[in-house]
Tab-separated table of C-alpha atoms in Angstrom:
chain	number	residue	atom	x	y	z
A	1	MET	CA	44.938	-31.552	-59.344
A	2	THR	CA	48.231	-33.362	-59.246
A	3	PRO	CA	46.953	-36.762	-60.376
A	4	LEU	CA	44.855	-35.064	-63.002
A	5	ALA	CA	47.891	-33.162	-64.188
A	6	THR	CA	49.839	-36.419	-64.297
A	7	LEU	CA	47.176	-37.908	-66.496
A	8	VAL	CA	47.167	-34.854	-68.675
A	9	PHE	CA	50.905	-34.951	-69.107
A	10	ALA	CA	50.861	-38.685	-69.673
A	11	ALA	CA	48.375	-38.122	-72.422
A	12	ALA	CA	50.348	-35.225	-73.781
A	13	GLU	CA	53.457	-37.374	-74.165
A	14	SER	CA	51.828	-39.840	-76.485
A	15	GLU	CA	49.405	-37.638	-78.349
A	16	GLU	CA	49.214	-34.122	-79.622
A	17	THR	CA	49.462	-31.482	-76.910
A	18	VAL	CA	46.039	-30.422	-75.650
A	19	ASN	CA	45.341	-28.454	-72.527
A	20	PRO	CA	41.848	-29.160	-71.154
A	21	LEU	CA	41.951	-25.901	-69.227
A	22	LEU	CA	42.232	-23.787	-72.366
A	23	PRO	CA	38.934	-23.563	-74.239
A	24	ALA	CA	38.812	-24.334	-77.925
A	25	PRO	CA	37.194	-21.499	-79.941
A	26	ALA	CA	34.306	-23.751	-80.999
A	27	ASP	CA	33.778	-24.799	-77.389
A	28	LEU	CA	33.453	-21.158	-76.303
A	29	VAL	CA	31.193	-20.307	-79.239
A	30	TRP	CA	28.772	-23.118	-78.589
A	31	SER	CA	28.876	-22.554	-74.823
A	32	LEU	CA	27.913	-18.952	-75.403
A	33	VAL	CA	25.173	-19.968	-77.824
A	34	VAL	CA	23.552	-22.473	-75.480
A	35	ALA	CA	23.933	-20.132	-72.508
A	36	VAL	CA	22.115	-17.407	-74.447
A	37	ILE	CA	19.405	-19.836	-75.572
A	38	ILE	CA	18.838	-21.142	-72.054
A	39	GLY	CA	19.116	-17.656	-70.565
A	40	VAL	CA	16.571	-16.159	-72.949
A	41	ALA	CA	14.153	-19.058	-72.452
A	42	PHE	CA	14.414	-18.838	-68.662
A	43	TYR	CA	14.465	-15.053	-68.293
A	44	ARG	CA	11.845	-14.278	-70.913
A	45	TYR	CA	9.371	-17.104	-70.485
A	46	VAL	CA	9.954	-19.887	-67.968
A	47	LEU	CA	10.682	-17.954	-64.786
A	48	PRO	CA	8.141	-15.117	-65.294
A	49	ARG	CA	5.487	-17.691	-66.088
A	50	PHE	CA	6.209	-19.724	-62.961
A	51	THR	CA	6.329	-16.552	-60.878
A	52	GLU	CA	2.977	-15.525	-62.297
A	53	VAL	CA	1.438	-18.886	-61.461
A	54	LEU	CA	2.898	-18.853	-57.964
A	55	ASP	CA	1.642	-15.310	-57.362
A	56	GLU	CA	-1.766	-16.298	-58.620
A	57	ARG	CA	-1.764	-19.275	-56.272
A	58	THR	CA	-0.786	-17.043	-53.370
A	59	ALA	CA	-3.559	-14.617	-54.270
A	60	LYS	CA	-6.099	-17.440	-54.478
A	61	ILE	CA	-5.051	-18.867	-51.142
A	62	GLU	CA	-5.157	-15.432	-49.555
A	63	GLY	CA	-8.562	-14.776	-51.149
A	64	GLY	CA	-9.882	-18.077	-49.799
A	65	MET	CA	-8.559	-17.267	-46.386
A	66	ALA	CA	-10.151	-13.818	-46.478
A	67	LYS	CA	-13.468	-15.382	-47.462
A	68	ALA	CA	-13.251	-17.884	-44.632
A	69	GLU	CA	-12.416	-15.091	-42.222
A	70	GLN	CA	-15.404	-13.117	-43.419
A	71	ALA	CA	-17.699	-16.121	-42.995
A	72	GLN	CA	-16.343	-16.656	-39.523
A	73	ALA	CA	-16.896	-13.006	-38.647
A	74	GLU	CA	-20.458	-13.235	-39.910
A	75	ALA	CA	-21.110	-16.347	-37.857
A	76	ALA	CA	-19.657	-14.665	-34.787
A	77	ALA	CA	-21.877	-11.627	-35.365
A	78	ALA	CA	-24.953	-13.833	-35.718
A	79	LEU	CA	-24.053	-15.669	-32.529
A	80	ALA	CA	-23.550	-12.407	-30.663
A	81	GLU	CA	-26.891	-11.135	-31.913
A	82	TYR	CA	-28.629	-14.340	-30.879
A	83	ARG	CA	-27.061	-14.158	-27.435
A	84	GLN	CA	-28.096	-10.526	-27.121
A	85	GLN	CA	-31.659	-11.425	-28.012
A	86	LEU	CA	-31.650	-14.257	-25.511
A	87	ALA	CA	-30.335	-11.949	-22.800
A	88	ASP	CA	-32.976	-9.342	-23.701
A	89	ALA	CA	-35.733	-11.936	-23.520
A	90	ARG	CA	-34.506	-13.131	-20.154
A	91	ALA	CA	-34.340	-9.596	-18.841
A	92	GLU	CA	-37.850	-8.961	-20.133
A	93	ALA	CA	-39.161	-12.102	-18.426
A	94	ALA	CA	-37.440	-11.149	-15.170
A	95	ARG	CA	-38.932	-7.670	-15.382
A	96	ILE	CA	-42.427	-9.021	-15.993
A	97	ARG	CA	-42.072	-11.412	-13.082
A	98	GLU	CA	-40.816	-8.614	-10.858
A	99	ASP	CA	-43.713	-6.394	-11.894
A	100	ALA	CA	-46.222	-9.126	-11.154
A	101	ARG	CA	-44.731	-9.763	-7.778
A	102	SER	CA	-44.713	-6.121	-6.777
A	103	GLU	CA	-48.237	-5.752	-8.067
A	104	GLY	CA	-49.313	-8.764	-6.023
A	105	GLN	CA	-47.673	-7.326	-2.965
A	106	GLN	CA	-49.420	-4.077	-3.563
A	107	ILE	CA	-52.750	-5.874	-3.833
A	108	VAL	CA	-52.109	-7.776	-0.609
A	109	VAL	CA	-51.101	-4.606	1.181
A	110	GLU	CA	-54.164	-2.807	-0.070
A	111	ALA	CA	-56.437	-5.683	0.932
A	112	LYS	CA	-54.862	-5.822	4.369
A	113	SER	CA	-55.272	-2.121	4.978
A	114	LYS	CA	-58.807	-2.222	3.692
A	115	ALA	CA	-59.655	-5.147	5.981
A	116	SER	CA	-58.122	-3.462	8.981
A	117	ASP	CA	-60.039	-0.264	8.163
A	118	ASP	CA	-63.242	-2.241	7.945
A	119	ALA	CA	-62.504	-3.988	11.211
A	120	SER	CA	-61.781	-0.757	13.040
A	121	ARG	CA	-64.894	0.821	11.615
A	122	VAL	CA	-67.028	-2.122	12.725
A	123	LEU	CA	-65.428	-1.963	16.167
A	124	GLU	CA	-66.033	1.762	16.378
A	125	ASN	CA	-69.664	1.352	15.382
A	126	ALA	CA	-70.120	-1.332	17.980
A	127	GLN	CA	-68.483	0.760	20.638
A	128	ARG	CA	-70.602	3.713	19.683
A	129	GLN	CA	-73.731	1.599	19.813
A	130	VAL	CA	-72.803	0.122	23.170
A	131	GLU	CA	-72.074	3.593	24.477
A	132	ALA	CA	-75.419	4.820	23.212
A	133	GLU	CA	-77.244	1.910	24.736
A	134	ARG	CA	-75.402	2.389	28.007
A	135	THR	CA	-76.292	6.076	28.030
A	136	GLN	CA	-79.868	5.203	27.216
A	137	ALA	CA	-79.920	2.577	29.920
A	138	ALA	CA	-78.409	4.954	32.415
A	139	VAL	CA	-80.989	7.596	31.574
A	140	ALA	CA	-83.792	5.045	31.819
A	141	LEU	CA	-82.400	3.587	34.974
A	142	ARG	CA	-82.014	6.978	36.558
A	143	ALA	CA	-85.667	7.804	35.890
A	144	GLU	CA	-86.835	4.393	37.010
A	145	VAL	CA	-84.627	4.333	40.128
A	146	GLY	CA	-86.044	7.744	41.104
A	147	ALA	CA	-89.571	6.496	40.681
A	148	LEU	CA	-88.870	3.272	42.458
A	149	ALA	CA	-87.085	5.021	45.287
A	150	THR	CA	-89.982	7.330	45.626
A	151	GLU	CA	-92.426	4.432	45.581
A	152	LEU	CA	-90.389	2.465	48.048
A	153	ALA	CA	-90.104	5.399	50.344
A	154	SER	CA	-93.840	6.017	50.229
A	155	ARG	CA	-94.579	2.388	50.929
A	156	ILE	CA	-92.146	2.299	53.796
A	157	ILE	CA	-93.661	5.427	55.115
A	158	GLY	CA	-97.156	4.041	54.454
A	159	GLU	CA	-96.556	0.944	56.600
A	160	SER	CA	-95.326	1.156	60.087
A	161	LEU	CA	-91.750	1.936	60.250
A	162	ALA	CA	-91.452	0.583	63.777
A	163	ASP	CA	-91.959	-3.011	62.862
A	164	GLU	CA	-88.643	-4.272	61.746
A	165	ALA	CA	-89.980	-7.526	60.398
A	166	ARG	CA	-92.658	-5.849	58.376
A	167	GLN	CA	-90.102	-3.430	57.098
A	168	SER	CA	-87.931	-6.168	55.729
A	169	ARG	CA	-91.006	-7.901	54.204
A	170	VAL	CA	-91.842	-4.728	52.396
A	171	ILE	CA	-88.323	-4.503	51.011
A	172	ASP	CA	-88.328	-8.123	49.905
A	173	ARG	CA	-91.690	-7.779	48.191
A	174	PHE	CA	-90.481	-4.687	46.487
A	175	LEU	CA	-87.429	-6.383	45.127
A	176	ASP	CA	-89.501	-9.363	43.969
A	177	GLU	CA	-91.785	-7.060	42.102
A	178	ILE	CA	-88.806	-5.442	40.430
A	179	GLU	CA	-87.422	-8.827	39.448
A	180	ALA	CA	-90.773	-9.900	38.134
A	181	SER	CA	-91.152	-6.781	36.138
A	182	ALA	CA	-87.620	-7.205	34.823
A	183	ALA	CA	-88.373	-10.806	33.832
A	184	ALA	CA	-91.563	-9.723	32.211
A	185	GLY	CA	-89.684	-7.015	30.337
A	186	LYS	CA	-87.109	-9.565	29.159
A	187	GLU	CA	-89.812	-11.896	27.895
A	188	ALA	CA	-91.506	-9.070	26.151
B	1	MET	CA	31.623	-25.749	-47.463
B	2	ARG	CA	33.696	-28.451	-45.823
B	3	GLY	CA	31.658	-31.265	-47.429
B	4	PRO	CA	32.417	-30.466	-51.059
B	5	LEU	CA	36.146	-29.993	-50.330
B	6	ARG	CA	36.363	-33.341	-48.621
B	7	LEU	CA	34.563	-34.972	-51.520
B	8	THR	CA	36.977	-33.459	-53.973
B	9	THR	CA	39.984	-34.774	-52.103
B	10	THR	CA	38.434	-38.225	-51.802
B	11	ARG	CA	37.837	-38.256	-55.484
B	12	GLU	CA	41.328	-37.083	-56.270
B	13	SER	CA	42.887	-39.728	-54.072
B	14	ALA	CA	40.687	-42.283	-55.804
B	15	LEU	CA	41.864	-40.935	-59.098
B	16	SER	CA	45.515	-41.193	-58.094
B	17	THR	CA	44.983	-44.789	-56.979
B	18	VAL	CA	43.479	-45.617	-60.314
B	19	ALA	CA	46.273	-43.786	-62.041
B	20	THR	CA	48.899	-45.856	-60.266
B	21	ILE	CA	47.087	-49.087	-61.087
B	22	LEU	CA	46.766	-48.090	-64.677
B	23	PRO	CA	50.374	-48.586	-65.811
B	24	LEU	CA	50.464	-51.964	-64.022
B	25	ALA	CA	47.393	-53.141	-65.867
B	26	ALA	CA	48.763	-51.846	-69.085
B	27	SER	CA	52.216	-53.346	-68.625
B	28	GLY	CA	50.769	-56.642	-67.342
B	29	ASP	CA	49.508	-57.360	-70.805
B	30	ASP	CA	50.600	-55.268	-73.734
B	31	SER	CA	47.700	-56.206	-75.992
B	32	GLY	CA	44.851	-53.828	-76.947
B	33	PHE	CA	44.257	-51.967	-73.675
B	34	HIS	CA	43.942	-48.252	-74.222
B	35	ALA	CA	44.084	-46.099	-71.140
B	36	PRO	CA	41.669	-43.171	-71.272
B	37	SER	CA	43.458	-39.940	-71.965
B	38	ILE	CA	42.628	-36.275	-72.207
B	39	ALA	CA	42.072	-36.844	-75.921
B	40	GLU	CA	38.716	-38.268	-74.829
B	41	PHE	CA	37.580	-34.674	-74.596
B	42	PHE	CA	38.698	-33.720	-78.083
B	43	PRO	CA	36.895	-36.054	-80.468
B	44	ASP	CA	37.035	-35.571	-84.202
B	45	PRO	CA	34.837	-32.840	-85.615
B	46	ILE	CA	31.601	-33.845	-87.335
B	47	PHE	CA	30.362	-30.571	-88.833
B	48	PHE	CA	32.061	-27.340	-89.857
B	49	ALA	CA	35.547	-28.743	-89.296
B	50	GLY	CA	38.223	-26.076	-89.091
B	51	THR	CA	35.849	-23.200	-88.382
B	52	PRO	CA	35.052	-21.637	-84.982
B	53	PHE	CA	31.663	-23.347	-85.307
B	54	GLU	CA	33.200	-26.806	-85.413
B	55	ILE	CA	30.800	-29.355	-83.949
B	56	ASN	CA	32.089	-32.597	-82.495
B	57	ARG	CA	30.276	-35.280	-80.538
B	58	ILE	CA	30.496	-33.409	-77.222
B	59	ILE	CA	29.100	-30.199	-78.701
B	60	LEU	CA	26.249	-32.270	-80.177
B	61	VAL	CA	25.498	-33.659	-76.733
B	62	ARG	CA	25.596	-30.109	-75.367
B	63	LEU	CA	23.124	-28.892	-77.997
B	64	PHE	CA	20.878	-31.881	-77.404
B	65	THR	CA	20.923	-31.242	-73.645
B	66	THR	CA	20.050	-27.609	-74.244
B	67	VAL	CA	17.048	-28.615	-76.315
B	68	VAL	CA	15.917	-31.070	-73.625
B	69	LEU	CA	16.376	-28.542	-70.813
B	70	VAL	CA	14.571	-25.734	-72.602
B	71	THR	CA	11.802	-28.070	-73.776
B	72	ILE	CA	11.156	-29.453	-70.302
B	73	PHE	CA	10.947	-26.031	-68.716
B	74	VAL	CA	9.004	-24.363	-71.521
B	75	ILE	CA	6.435	-27.171	-71.525
B	76	GLY	CA	6.334	-27.030	-67.750
B	77	ALA	CA	5.800	-23.268	-67.826
B	78	ARG	CA	3.184	-23.467	-70.547
B	79	ARG	CA	1.199	-26.063	-68.635
B	80	ALA	CA	1.727	-24.367	-65.289
B	81	LYS	CA	-1.515	-24.095	-63.400
B	82	VAL	CA	-2.531	-22.732	-60.040
B	83	VAL	CA	-3.234	-26.263	-58.874
B	84	PRO	CA	-0.086	-28.132	-59.920
B	85	GLY	CA	0.136	-31.626	-61.335
B	86	ARG	CA	2.961	-34.055	-60.668
B	87	PHE	CA	5.253	-32.748	-63.404
B	88	GLN	CA	4.758	-29.165	-62.325
B	89	ASN	CA	5.329	-30.130	-58.693
B	90	VAL	CA	8.720	-31.588	-59.550
B	91	LEU	CA	9.729	-28.471	-61.486
B	92	GLU	CA	8.480	-26.187	-58.747
B	93	MET	CA	10.364	-28.209	-56.172
B	94	GLY	CA	13.555	-27.610	-58.147
B	95	LEU	CA	12.833	-23.911	-58.603
B	96	ASP	CA	11.975	-23.605	-54.919
B	97	PHE	CA	15.189	-25.341	-53.965
B	98	VAL	CA	17.260	-22.717	-55.752
B	99	ARG	CA	15.117	-19.813	-54.577
B	100	VAL	CA	14.807	-20.810	-50.915
B	101	ASN	CA	17.795	-23.005	-50.100
B	102	ILE	CA	20.361	-21.127	-52.135
B	103	ALA	CA	19.271	-17.582	-53.009
B	104	GLU	CA	17.310	-16.620	-49.892
B	105	GLU	CA	19.575	-18.579	-47.600
B	106	ILE	CA	22.711	-16.755	-48.785
B	107	LEU	CA	21.452	-13.423	-50.067
B	108	GLY	CA	18.572	-12.786	-47.675
B	109	HIS	CA	16.633	-9.678	-48.687
B	110	ASN	CA	18.858	-9.159	-51.745
B	111	ALA	CA	17.851	-12.557	-53.130
B	112	ARG	CA	14.939	-11.587	-55.339
B	113	ARG	CA	16.753	-9.976	-58.268
B	114	PHE	CA	19.390	-12.726	-58.450
B	115	VAL	CA	16.982	-15.661	-58.401
B	116	PRO	CA	16.680	-15.847	-62.230
B	117	LEU	CA	20.467	-15.931	-62.669
B	118	LEU	CA	20.993	-18.569	-59.987
B	119	THR	CA	18.106	-20.684	-61.246
B	120	THR	CA	19.320	-20.614	-64.837
B	121	ILE	CA	22.865	-21.485	-63.815
B	122	PHE	CA	21.819	-24.267	-61.467
B	123	PHE	CA	19.635	-26.083	-63.963
B	124	SER	CA	22.076	-25.570	-66.847
B	125	ILE	CA	24.932	-27.099	-64.884
B	126	LEU	CA	22.770	-29.873	-63.487
B	127	PHE	CA	21.621	-30.902	-66.958
B	128	PHE	CA	25.061	-30.548	-68.567
B	129	ASN	CA	26.611	-32.573	-65.728
B	130	ILE	CA	24.092	-35.370	-65.628
B	131	THR	CA	24.656	-36.383	-69.261
B	132	GLY	CA	27.935	-37.909	-68.015
B	133	VAL	CA	26.027	-40.902	-66.658
B	134	ILE	CA	23.291	-41.128	-69.262
B	135	PRO	CA	23.866	-44.084	-71.599
B	136	PHE	CA	24.869	-43.179	-75.197
B	137	LEU	CA	25.505	-39.552	-74.195
B	138	ASN	CA	28.184	-40.547	-71.685
B	139	ILE	CA	29.840	-37.185	-71.427
B	140	ALA	CA	29.285	-34.286	-69.080
B	141	THR	CA	29.546	-31.346	-71.445
B	142	THR	CA	30.756	-29.152	-68.599
B	143	ALA	CA	33.945	-31.233	-68.871
B	144	LEU	CA	34.830	-28.928	-71.757
B	145	ILE	CA	35.915	-25.781	-70.007
B	146	GLY	CA	34.084	-23.426	-72.383
B	147	MET	CA	30.738	-23.910	-70.664
B	148	PRO	CA	32.045	-23.364	-67.098
B	149	ILE	CA	33.989	-20.324	-68.331
B	150	VAL	CA	30.892	-18.771	-69.889
B	151	LEU	CA	28.799	-19.399	-66.783
B	152	ALA	CA	31.538	-18.195	-64.435
B	153	LEU	CA	31.985	-15.036	-66.518
B	154	TRP	CA	28.254	-14.458	-66.354
B	155	VAL	CA	28.419	-14.604	-62.552
B	156	TYR	CA	31.630	-12.507	-62.555
B	157	VAL	CA	30.147	-9.724	-64.660
B	158	THR	CA	26.942	-9.804	-62.640
B	159	TYR	CA	28.621	-9.450	-59.267
B	160	LEU	CA	30.975	-6.722	-60.449
B	161	TRP	CA	28.078	-4.850	-62.018
B	162	ALA	CA	25.867	-5.336	-58.952
B	163	GLY	CA	28.612	-4.092	-56.633
B	164	VAL	CA	29.519	-1.093	-58.775
B	165	SER	CA	25.933	-0.055	-59.413
B	166	LYS	CA	25.205	-0.167	-55.706
B	167	PHE	CA	28.311	1.480	-54.237
B	168	GLY	CA	29.929	3.184	-57.264
B	169	VAL	CA	33.334	2.147	-58.557
B	170	GLY	CA	35.241	3.666	-55.639
B	171	GLY	CA	32.820	2.415	-53.024
B	172	TYR	CA	32.834	-1.089	-54.407
B	173	LEU	CA	36.629	-1.267	-54.578
B	174	LYS	CA	36.906	0.095	-51.052
B	175	ASN	CA	34.296	-2.382	-49.822
B	176	SER	CA	35.883	-5.423	-51.389
B	177	LEU	CA	39.602	-4.595	-51.262
B	178	PHE	CA	39.830	-2.896	-47.885
B	179	PRO	CA	37.947	-5.020	-45.378
B	180	PRO	CA	37.303	-2.766	-42.368
B	181	GLY	CA	38.742	-3.331	-38.907
B	182	LEU	CA	42.343	-4.182	-39.849
B	183	PRO	CA	45.478	-2.321	-38.749
B	184	ALA	CA	46.687	-0.084	-41.584
B	185	PHE	CA	49.914	-1.952	-42.361
B	186	LEU	CA	48.024	-5.206	-42.946
B	187	TYR	CA	46.355	-3.723	-46.013
B	188	VAL	CA	49.697	-4.032	-47.774
B	189	LEU	CA	49.205	-7.766	-47.475
B	190	VAL	CA	45.420	-8.078	-47.577
B	191	THR	CA	44.523	-5.750	-50.433
B	192	PRO	CA	46.505	-7.569	-53.159
B	193	ILE	CA	45.096	-10.878	-51.958
B	194	GLU	CA	41.556	-9.518	-51.981
B	195	ALA	CA	42.122	-8.034	-55.443
B	196	LEU	CA	43.265	-11.387	-56.776
B	197	GLN	CA	40.278	-13.026	-55.095
B	198	VAL	CA	37.699	-10.638	-56.505
B	199	PHE	CA	39.104	-10.228	-59.984
B	200	LEU	CA	40.674	-13.586	-60.727
B	201	PHE	CA	40.353	-16.415	-58.247
B	202	ARG	CA	36.605	-16.384	-57.753
B	203	PRO	CA	35.601	-16.803	-61.410
B	204	ALA	CA	38.607	-19.003	-62.166
B	205	THR	CA	37.947	-21.418	-59.315
B	206	LEU	CA	34.269	-21.576	-60.196
B	207	ALA	CA	35.097	-22.725	-63.718
B	208	LEU	CA	38.051	-24.943	-62.830
B	209	ARG	CA	36.331	-26.786	-59.978
B	210	LEU	CA	33.442	-27.749	-62.211
B	211	THR	CA	35.533	-28.782	-65.225
B	212	ALA	CA	38.098	-30.709	-63.173
B	213	ASN	CA	35.355	-32.647	-61.401
B	214	MET	CA	33.656	-33.574	-64.649
B	215	ILE	CA	36.906	-34.496	-66.448
B	216	SER	CA	38.092	-36.728	-63.644
B	217	GLY	CA	34.657	-38.303	-63.249
B	218	HIS	CA	34.522	-39.156	-66.912
B	219	LEU	CA	38.065	-40.544	-66.915
B	220	ILE	CA	37.289	-42.798	-63.951
B	221	LEU	CA	34.182	-44.163	-65.622
B	222	VAL	CA	35.996	-44.773	-68.919
B	223	LEU	CA	38.828	-46.426	-67.045
B	224	CYS	CA	36.537	-48.734	-65.085
B	225	PHE	CA	34.508	-49.841	-68.091
B	226	SER	CA	37.382	-50.167	-70.529
B	227	ALA	CA	39.277	-52.180	-67.910
B	228	THR	CA	36.234	-54.414	-67.560
B	229	GLN	CA	36.169	-54.918	-71.303
B	230	PHE	CA	39.889	-55.667	-71.345
B	231	PHE	CA	39.816	-58.104	-68.412
B	232	LEU	CA	36.808	-59.966	-69.710
B	233	PHE	CA	37.672	-60.343	-73.386
B	234	GLU	CA	41.407	-59.929	-73.752
B	235	ALA	CA	43.085	-60.896	-70.486
B	236	GLY	CA	43.663	-64.560	-69.843
B	237	GLY	CA	42.661	-66.938	-67.064
B	238	ALA	CA	42.423	-65.608	-63.549
B	239	LEU	CA	42.530	-61.988	-64.696
B	240	LYS	CA	39.025	-62.445	-66.133
B	241	ALA	CA	37.798	-62.453	-62.514
B	242	ALA	CA	39.172	-58.951	-62.080
B	243	SER	CA	36.511	-57.779	-64.511
B	244	LEU	CA	33.924	-58.256	-61.741
B	245	LEU	CA	35.902	-55.878	-59.564
B	246	SER	CA	36.270	-53.219	-62.229
B	247	LEU	CA	32.618	-53.548	-63.265
B	248	GLY	CA	31.532	-53.118	-59.645
B	249	ALA	CA	33.766	-50.076	-59.348
B	250	GLY	CA	32.278	-48.694	-62.579
B	251	ILE	CA	28.730	-49.068	-61.261
B	252	ALA	CA	29.691	-47.525	-57.928
B	253	PHE	CA	31.389	-44.591	-59.645
B	254	THR	CA	28.366	-44.126	-61.904
B	255	LEU	CA	26.195	-43.669	-58.820
B	256	PHE	CA	28.856	-41.430	-57.342
B	257	GLU	CA	28.877	-39.334	-60.525
B	258	ILE	CA	25.130	-38.742	-60.202
B	259	LEU	CA	25.811	-37.335	-56.757
B	260	VAL	CA	28.733	-35.277	-58.038
B	261	ALA	CA	26.673	-33.910	-60.922
B	262	ALA	CA	24.041	-32.556	-58.552
B	263	LEU	CA	26.570	-31.521	-55.950
B	264	GLN	CA	28.717	-29.524	-58.381
B	265	ALA	CA	25.646	-27.736	-59.727
B	266	TYR	CA	24.741	-26.909	-56.120
B	267	ILE	CA	28.262	-25.762	-55.210
B	268	PHE	CA	28.629	-23.585	-58.300
B	269	THR	CA	25.293	-21.915	-57.617
B	270	LEU	CA	25.934	-21.592	-53.890
B	271	LEU	CA	29.331	-19.957	-54.434
B	272	SER	CA	27.851	-17.663	-57.082
B	273	ALA	CA	25.248	-16.581	-54.531
B	274	ALA	CA	27.985	-16.052	-51.949
B	275	TYR	CA	30.041	-13.911	-54.340
B	276	LEU	CA	26.991	-11.863	-55.284
B	277	ASN	CA	26.281	-11.395	-51.597
B	278	MET	CA	29.820	-10.190	-50.911
B	279	ALA	CA	29.390	-7.643	-53.707
B	280	VAL	CA	26.067	-6.180	-52.564
B	281	GLU	CA	25.941	-6.548	-48.786
B	282	GLU	CA	26.581	-3.391	-46.774
B	283	GLU	CA	29.066	-4.741	-44.240
B	284	HIS	CA	31.582	-7.502	-44.575
């Protein structure tokens, strides 16, 4: 302030005494007037209006953001639904495949058991038949052997038992006859 | 806060340099060189001479500036849209600067209700300052102390009222005059100082800082350009060359004054915000 004061005093020496730090009445009056004018314009109109516009802008931006968020949420929901459906379809397919496989296995098992039943039944029948035939043969044989033995004995007794050679001839002839009759029976 | 102080001292030292050169230049040639004086700020009245409504050239500039300021902002507000244009962007940038970088920075959560005051003061001072470098206006109307006094009183009344309405008269005085955490005997020293601060120094320095800056800025510019005129047209021979120097200085100081105009508006508003904050904040 010193140099300024020097200037002020220098000026004061030559001209009428004025102090720039004391306001002239007109200066104060007009300062007050313009301050009131500017104050009223700013407080009543300019600043509220700008605030309003800024608030509106904020609201719009927030609204836009909310809309975007909503759209995003919808898209996410759709995606989740689609994935769910896909998973369901896959599960369904797997289930169907599993069913088919188990069914197939069942069929195979059934077929196998049926085949083995059939086989055992056939075998049983055969065995039974063989047994029957054997029994029949045994019965027939027993009757025939009795008759044959009787016939052989009578023949042996009918010939001379002393002649050993004749005896063996009789036995041989007897056996040949049996063979011949057996062959004849086979042909018949 | 250090920046503005340093600037002020720089400017004052510059002023003192110029002031010491001045008598040399004047005594070097005693023809028609007129050094700028404080009478610069008291031109002859134009209207209503002798009444309290006396209007001189500076008051006319002040009224003109008011019209321009109000017109710009009213038009800007009227055309304000949600999607801003260029003009609105510039205005909003200015409004945002005050709201964010001054009010919210200093006052924090108390900022909202003081934003209109700070905004009005900032743009008033900025516009009244900047006329100092606008051709044909050529005077910062804040160089007349009436305007700074009115604005400083506005801030003064607002911070006293804000403090009292928040804490009551007793609470506010206790808050501002008896800073807590001092030994009792120190209050003998501190309380009178704080009282002077709150009730006198704060508004007075607000007004004086602004006016002194604008007066000295205007004097420097007048000095530079009238010296240029003198050197070029009235001084003889080699002294004509000095006009280049003084013209260069004048241009440089014009640019500097643009900075000072904005800076002083910023400082005034910033300090106002700080004083308001001291009045309403809970703890010092």
